[in-house]
PDB file of C-alpha atoms in Angstrom:
ATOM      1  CA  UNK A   1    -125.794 -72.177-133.196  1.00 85.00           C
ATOM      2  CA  UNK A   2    -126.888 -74.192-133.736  1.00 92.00           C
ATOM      3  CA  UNK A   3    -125.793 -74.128-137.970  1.00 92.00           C
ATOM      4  CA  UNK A   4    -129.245 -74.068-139.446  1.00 94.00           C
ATOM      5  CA  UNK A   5    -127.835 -76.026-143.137  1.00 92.00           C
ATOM      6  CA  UNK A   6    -124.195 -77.831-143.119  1.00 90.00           C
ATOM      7  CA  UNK A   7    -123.553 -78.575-146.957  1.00 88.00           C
ATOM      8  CA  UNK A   8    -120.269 -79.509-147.719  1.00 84.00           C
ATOM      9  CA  UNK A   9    -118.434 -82.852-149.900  1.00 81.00           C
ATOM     10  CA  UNK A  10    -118.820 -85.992-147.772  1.00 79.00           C
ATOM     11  CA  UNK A  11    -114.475 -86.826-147.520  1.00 77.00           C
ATOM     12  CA  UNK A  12    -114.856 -83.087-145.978  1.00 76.00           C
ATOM     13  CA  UNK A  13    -117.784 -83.510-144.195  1.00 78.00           C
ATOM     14  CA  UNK A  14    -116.633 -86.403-142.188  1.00 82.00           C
ATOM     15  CA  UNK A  15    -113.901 -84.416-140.279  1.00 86.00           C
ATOM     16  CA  UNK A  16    -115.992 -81.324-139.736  1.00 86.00           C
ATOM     17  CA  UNK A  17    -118.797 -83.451-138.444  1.00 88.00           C
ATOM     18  CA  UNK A  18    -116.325 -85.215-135.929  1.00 91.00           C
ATOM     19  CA  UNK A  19    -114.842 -82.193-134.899  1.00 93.00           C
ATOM     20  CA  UNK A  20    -118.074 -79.848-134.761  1.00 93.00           C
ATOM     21  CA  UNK A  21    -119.841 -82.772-132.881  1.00 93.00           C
ATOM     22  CA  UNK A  22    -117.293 -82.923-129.932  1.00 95.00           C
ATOM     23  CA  UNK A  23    -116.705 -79.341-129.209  1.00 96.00           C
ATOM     24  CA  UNK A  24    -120.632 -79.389-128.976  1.00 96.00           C
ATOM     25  CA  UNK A  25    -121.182 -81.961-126.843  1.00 96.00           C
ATOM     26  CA  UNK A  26    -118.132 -81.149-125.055  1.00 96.00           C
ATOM     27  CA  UNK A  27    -119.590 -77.194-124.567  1.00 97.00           C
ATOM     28  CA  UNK A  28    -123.088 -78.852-123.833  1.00 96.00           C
ATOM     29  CA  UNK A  29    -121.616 -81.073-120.998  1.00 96.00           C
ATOM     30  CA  UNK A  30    -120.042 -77.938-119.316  1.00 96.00           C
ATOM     31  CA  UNK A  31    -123.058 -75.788-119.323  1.00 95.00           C
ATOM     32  CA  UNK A  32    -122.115 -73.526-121.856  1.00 96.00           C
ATOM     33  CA  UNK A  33    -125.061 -74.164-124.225  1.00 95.00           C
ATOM     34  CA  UNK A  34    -127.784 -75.723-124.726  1.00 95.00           C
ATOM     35  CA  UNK A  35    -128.311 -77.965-127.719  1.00 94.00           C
ATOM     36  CA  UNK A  36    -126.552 -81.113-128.677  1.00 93.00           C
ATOM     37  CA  UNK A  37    -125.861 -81.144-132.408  1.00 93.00           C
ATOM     38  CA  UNK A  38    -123.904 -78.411-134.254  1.00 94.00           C
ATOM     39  CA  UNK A  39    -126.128 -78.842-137.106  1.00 92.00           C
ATOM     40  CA  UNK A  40    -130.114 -78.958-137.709  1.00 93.00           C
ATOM     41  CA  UNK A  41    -130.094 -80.279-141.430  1.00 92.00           C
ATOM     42  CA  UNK A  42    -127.183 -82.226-143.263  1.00 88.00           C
ATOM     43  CA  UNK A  43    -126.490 -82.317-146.934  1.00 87.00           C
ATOM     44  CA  UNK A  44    -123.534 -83.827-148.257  1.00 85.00           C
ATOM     45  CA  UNK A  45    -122.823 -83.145-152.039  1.00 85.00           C
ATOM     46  CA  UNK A  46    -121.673 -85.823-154.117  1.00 84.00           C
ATOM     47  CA  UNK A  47    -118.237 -86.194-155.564  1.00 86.00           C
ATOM     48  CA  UNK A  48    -117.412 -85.014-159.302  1.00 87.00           C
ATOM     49  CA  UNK A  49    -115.817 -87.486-161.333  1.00 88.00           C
ATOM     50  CA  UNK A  50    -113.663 -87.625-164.770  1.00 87.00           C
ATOM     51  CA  UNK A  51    -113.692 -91.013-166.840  1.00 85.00           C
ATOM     52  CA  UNK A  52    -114.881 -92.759-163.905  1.00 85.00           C
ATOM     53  CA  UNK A  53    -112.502 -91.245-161.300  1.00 88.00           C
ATOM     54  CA  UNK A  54    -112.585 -88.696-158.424  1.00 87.00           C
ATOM     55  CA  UNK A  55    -111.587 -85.501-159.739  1.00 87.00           C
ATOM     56  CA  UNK A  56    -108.988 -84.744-157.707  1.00 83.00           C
ATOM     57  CA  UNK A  57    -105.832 -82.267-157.887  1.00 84.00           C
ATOM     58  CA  UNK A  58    -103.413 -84.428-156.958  1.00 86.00           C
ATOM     59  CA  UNK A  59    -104.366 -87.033-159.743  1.00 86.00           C
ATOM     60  CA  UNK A  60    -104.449 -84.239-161.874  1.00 86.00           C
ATOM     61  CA  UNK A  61    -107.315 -84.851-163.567  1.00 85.00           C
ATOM     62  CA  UNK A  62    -109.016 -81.789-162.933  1.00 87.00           C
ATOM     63  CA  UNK A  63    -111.060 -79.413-165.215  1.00 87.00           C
ATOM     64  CA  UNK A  64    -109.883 -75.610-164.984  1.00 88.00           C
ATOM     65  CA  UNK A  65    -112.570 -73.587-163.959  1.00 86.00           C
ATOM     66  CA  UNK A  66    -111.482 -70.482-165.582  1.00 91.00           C
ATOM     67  CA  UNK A  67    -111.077 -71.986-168.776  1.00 91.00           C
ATOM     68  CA  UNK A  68    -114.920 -73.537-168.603  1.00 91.00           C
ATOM     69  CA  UNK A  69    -116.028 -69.791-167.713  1.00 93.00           C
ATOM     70  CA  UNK A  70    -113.615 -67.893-170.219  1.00 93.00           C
ATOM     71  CA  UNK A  71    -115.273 -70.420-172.827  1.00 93.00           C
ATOM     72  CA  UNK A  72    -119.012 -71.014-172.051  1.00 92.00           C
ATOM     73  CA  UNK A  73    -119.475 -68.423-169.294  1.00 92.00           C
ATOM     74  CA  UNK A  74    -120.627 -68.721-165.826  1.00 92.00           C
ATOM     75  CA  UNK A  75    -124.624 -69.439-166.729  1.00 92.00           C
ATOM     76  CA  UNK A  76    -123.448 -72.658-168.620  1.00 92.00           C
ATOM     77  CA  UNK A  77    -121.892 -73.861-166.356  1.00 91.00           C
ATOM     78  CA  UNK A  78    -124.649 -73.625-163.546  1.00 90.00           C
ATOM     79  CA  UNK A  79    -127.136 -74.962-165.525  1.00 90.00           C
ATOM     80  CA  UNK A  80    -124.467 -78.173-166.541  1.00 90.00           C
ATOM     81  CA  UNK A  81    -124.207 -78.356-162.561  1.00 86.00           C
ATOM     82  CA  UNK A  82    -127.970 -78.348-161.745  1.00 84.00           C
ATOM     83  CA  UNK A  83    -129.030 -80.708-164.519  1.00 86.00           C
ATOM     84  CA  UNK A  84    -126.316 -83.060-164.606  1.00 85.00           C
ATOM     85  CA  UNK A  85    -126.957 -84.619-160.934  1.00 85.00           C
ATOM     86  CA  UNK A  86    -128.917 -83.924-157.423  1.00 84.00           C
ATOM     87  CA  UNK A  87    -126.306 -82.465-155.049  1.00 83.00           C
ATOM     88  CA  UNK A  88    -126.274 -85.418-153.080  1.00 85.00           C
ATOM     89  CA  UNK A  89    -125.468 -87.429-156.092  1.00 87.00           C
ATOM     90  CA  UNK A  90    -122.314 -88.361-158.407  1.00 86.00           C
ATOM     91  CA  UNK A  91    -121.295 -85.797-161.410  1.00 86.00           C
ATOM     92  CA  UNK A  92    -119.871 -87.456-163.563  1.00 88.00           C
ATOM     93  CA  UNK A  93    -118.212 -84.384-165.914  1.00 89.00           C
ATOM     94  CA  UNK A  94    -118.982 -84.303-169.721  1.00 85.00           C
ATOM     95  CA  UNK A  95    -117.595 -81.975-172.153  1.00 85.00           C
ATOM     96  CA  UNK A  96    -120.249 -82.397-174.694  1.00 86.00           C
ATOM     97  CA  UNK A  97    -122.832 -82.021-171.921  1.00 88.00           C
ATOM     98  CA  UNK A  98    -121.409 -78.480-171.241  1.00 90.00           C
ATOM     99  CA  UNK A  99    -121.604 -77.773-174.874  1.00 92.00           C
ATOM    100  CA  UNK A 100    -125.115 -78.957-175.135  1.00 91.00           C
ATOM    101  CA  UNK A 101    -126.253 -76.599-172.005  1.00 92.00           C
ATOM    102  CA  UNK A 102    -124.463 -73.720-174.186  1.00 93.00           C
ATOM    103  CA  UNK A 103    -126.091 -74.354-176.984  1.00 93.00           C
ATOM    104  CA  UNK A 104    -129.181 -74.160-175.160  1.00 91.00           C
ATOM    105  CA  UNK A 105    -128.734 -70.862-173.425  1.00 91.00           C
ATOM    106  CA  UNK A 106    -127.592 -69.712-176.831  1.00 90.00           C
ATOM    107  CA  UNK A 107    -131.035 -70.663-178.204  1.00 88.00           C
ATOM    108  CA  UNK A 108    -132.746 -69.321-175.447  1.00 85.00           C
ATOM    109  CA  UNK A 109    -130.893 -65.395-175.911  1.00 85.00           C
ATOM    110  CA  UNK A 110    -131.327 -65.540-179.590  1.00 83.00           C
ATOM    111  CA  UNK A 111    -135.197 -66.538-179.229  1.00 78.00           C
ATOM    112  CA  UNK A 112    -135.258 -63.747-176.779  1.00 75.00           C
ATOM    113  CA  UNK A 113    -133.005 -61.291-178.854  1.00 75.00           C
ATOM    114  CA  UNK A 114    -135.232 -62.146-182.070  1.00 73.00           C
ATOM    115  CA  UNK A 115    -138.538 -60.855-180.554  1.00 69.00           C
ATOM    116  CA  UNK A 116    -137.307 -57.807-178.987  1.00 65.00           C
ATOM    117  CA  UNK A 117    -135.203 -56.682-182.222  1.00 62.00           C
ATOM    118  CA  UNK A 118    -136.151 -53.207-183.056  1.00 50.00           C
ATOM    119  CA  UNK A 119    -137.389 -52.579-186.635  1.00 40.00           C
ATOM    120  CA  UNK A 120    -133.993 -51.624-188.173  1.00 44.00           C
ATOM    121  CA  UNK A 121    -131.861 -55.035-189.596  1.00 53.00           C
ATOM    122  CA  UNK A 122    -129.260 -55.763-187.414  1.00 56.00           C
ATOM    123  CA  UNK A 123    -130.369 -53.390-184.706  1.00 56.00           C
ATOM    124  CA  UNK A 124    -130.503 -55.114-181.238  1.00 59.00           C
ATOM    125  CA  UNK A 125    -132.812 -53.691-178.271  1.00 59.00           C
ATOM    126  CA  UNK A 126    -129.958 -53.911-174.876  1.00 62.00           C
ATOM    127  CA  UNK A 127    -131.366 -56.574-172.420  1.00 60.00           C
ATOM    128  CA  UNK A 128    -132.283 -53.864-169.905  1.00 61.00           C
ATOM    129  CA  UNK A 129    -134.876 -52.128-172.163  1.00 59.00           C
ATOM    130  CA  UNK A 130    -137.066 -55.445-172.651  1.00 56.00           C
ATOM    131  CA  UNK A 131    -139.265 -55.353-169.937  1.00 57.00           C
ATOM    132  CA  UNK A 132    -140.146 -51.393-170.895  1.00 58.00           C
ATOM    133  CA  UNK A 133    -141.998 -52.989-173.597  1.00 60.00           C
ATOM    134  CA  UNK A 134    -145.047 -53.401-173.917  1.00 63.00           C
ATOM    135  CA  UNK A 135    -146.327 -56.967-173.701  1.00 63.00           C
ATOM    136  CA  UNK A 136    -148.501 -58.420-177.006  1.00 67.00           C
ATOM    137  CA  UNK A 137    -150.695 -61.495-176.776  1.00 68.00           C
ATOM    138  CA  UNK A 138    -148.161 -63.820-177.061  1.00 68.00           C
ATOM    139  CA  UNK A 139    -145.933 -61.741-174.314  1.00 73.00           C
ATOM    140  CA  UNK A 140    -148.957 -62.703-172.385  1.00 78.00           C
ATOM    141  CA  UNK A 141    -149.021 -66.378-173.332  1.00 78.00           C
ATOM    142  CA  UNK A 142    -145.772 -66.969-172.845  1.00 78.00           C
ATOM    143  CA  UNK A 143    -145.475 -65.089-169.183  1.00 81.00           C
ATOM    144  CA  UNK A 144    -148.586 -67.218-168.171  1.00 84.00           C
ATOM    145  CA  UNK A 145    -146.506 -70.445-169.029  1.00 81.00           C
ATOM    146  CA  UNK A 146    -143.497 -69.395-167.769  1.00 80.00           C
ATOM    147  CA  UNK A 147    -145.315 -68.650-164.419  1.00 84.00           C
ATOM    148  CA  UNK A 148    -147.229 -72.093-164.629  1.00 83.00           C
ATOM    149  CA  UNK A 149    -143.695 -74.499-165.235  1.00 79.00           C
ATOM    150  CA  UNK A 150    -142.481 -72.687-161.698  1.00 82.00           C
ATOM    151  CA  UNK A 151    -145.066 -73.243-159.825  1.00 84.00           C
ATOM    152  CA  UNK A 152    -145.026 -77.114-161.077  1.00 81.00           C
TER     153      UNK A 152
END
């Protein structure tokens, strides 16, 4: 203590923060430590709505997870997450949005699959032999890019 990072939904958020804040200042006025906020750093993530509305499960307009992850996979959905909004921000949720980052990743492991086919039609190097290869020129290129679009 105190919590380095509190991230949590703000209708959340509000009760932890009233409840975290008294015991501390409550402990602090007794002696028993010696800080005065529970938390150094705040975020509060932004609701996710449907059609406009909170997505909540008692309005029952909710999205099932498992079918989102037994459909697109777990890597679709992220990247939906991380591009759709800031954390601190509305979501507004978007089926063809989540179809879109799909197609995308799809793209991406095909491009991916495509260079590192072996020489026999239909053949298919597995994912963990790729980086026993060894790199060509544009292996080279492309690493050099790659490493350039982090570090912007």
């Amino acid at each position: 203590m105190p919590v380095d990072q509190y991230i949590g939904g703000i209708e959340h958020a509000i009760l932890h923060l009233l409840y975290a804040r008294f015991f501390t200042k409550f402990f602090k006025d007794l002696g028993l430590i010696n800080f005065e906020e529970p938390f150094t750093r705040l975020l509060t993530q932004g609701m996710v709505l449907k059609d406009g509305e909170v997505m909540s499960k008692s309005r029952g307009n909710t999205v099932d997870p498992d079918e989102v992850l037994s459909k697109y996979g777990a890597d679709t959905l992220r990247l939906f997450i991380l591009f759709a909004a800031p954390p601190e921000d509305q979501l507004e949720w978007n089926d063809s949005n989540l179809e879109g980052a799909w197609r995308f990743l799809n793209r991406v492991y095909q491009m991916v699959e495509k260079r590192y086919a072996k020489a026999q039609p239909g053949a298919v190097m597995a994912p963990e032999t790729w980086r026993t290869q060894k790199p060509d020129d544009h292996d080279s290129t492309l690493e050099r890019e790659r490493n350039t679009a982090i570090k912007k």
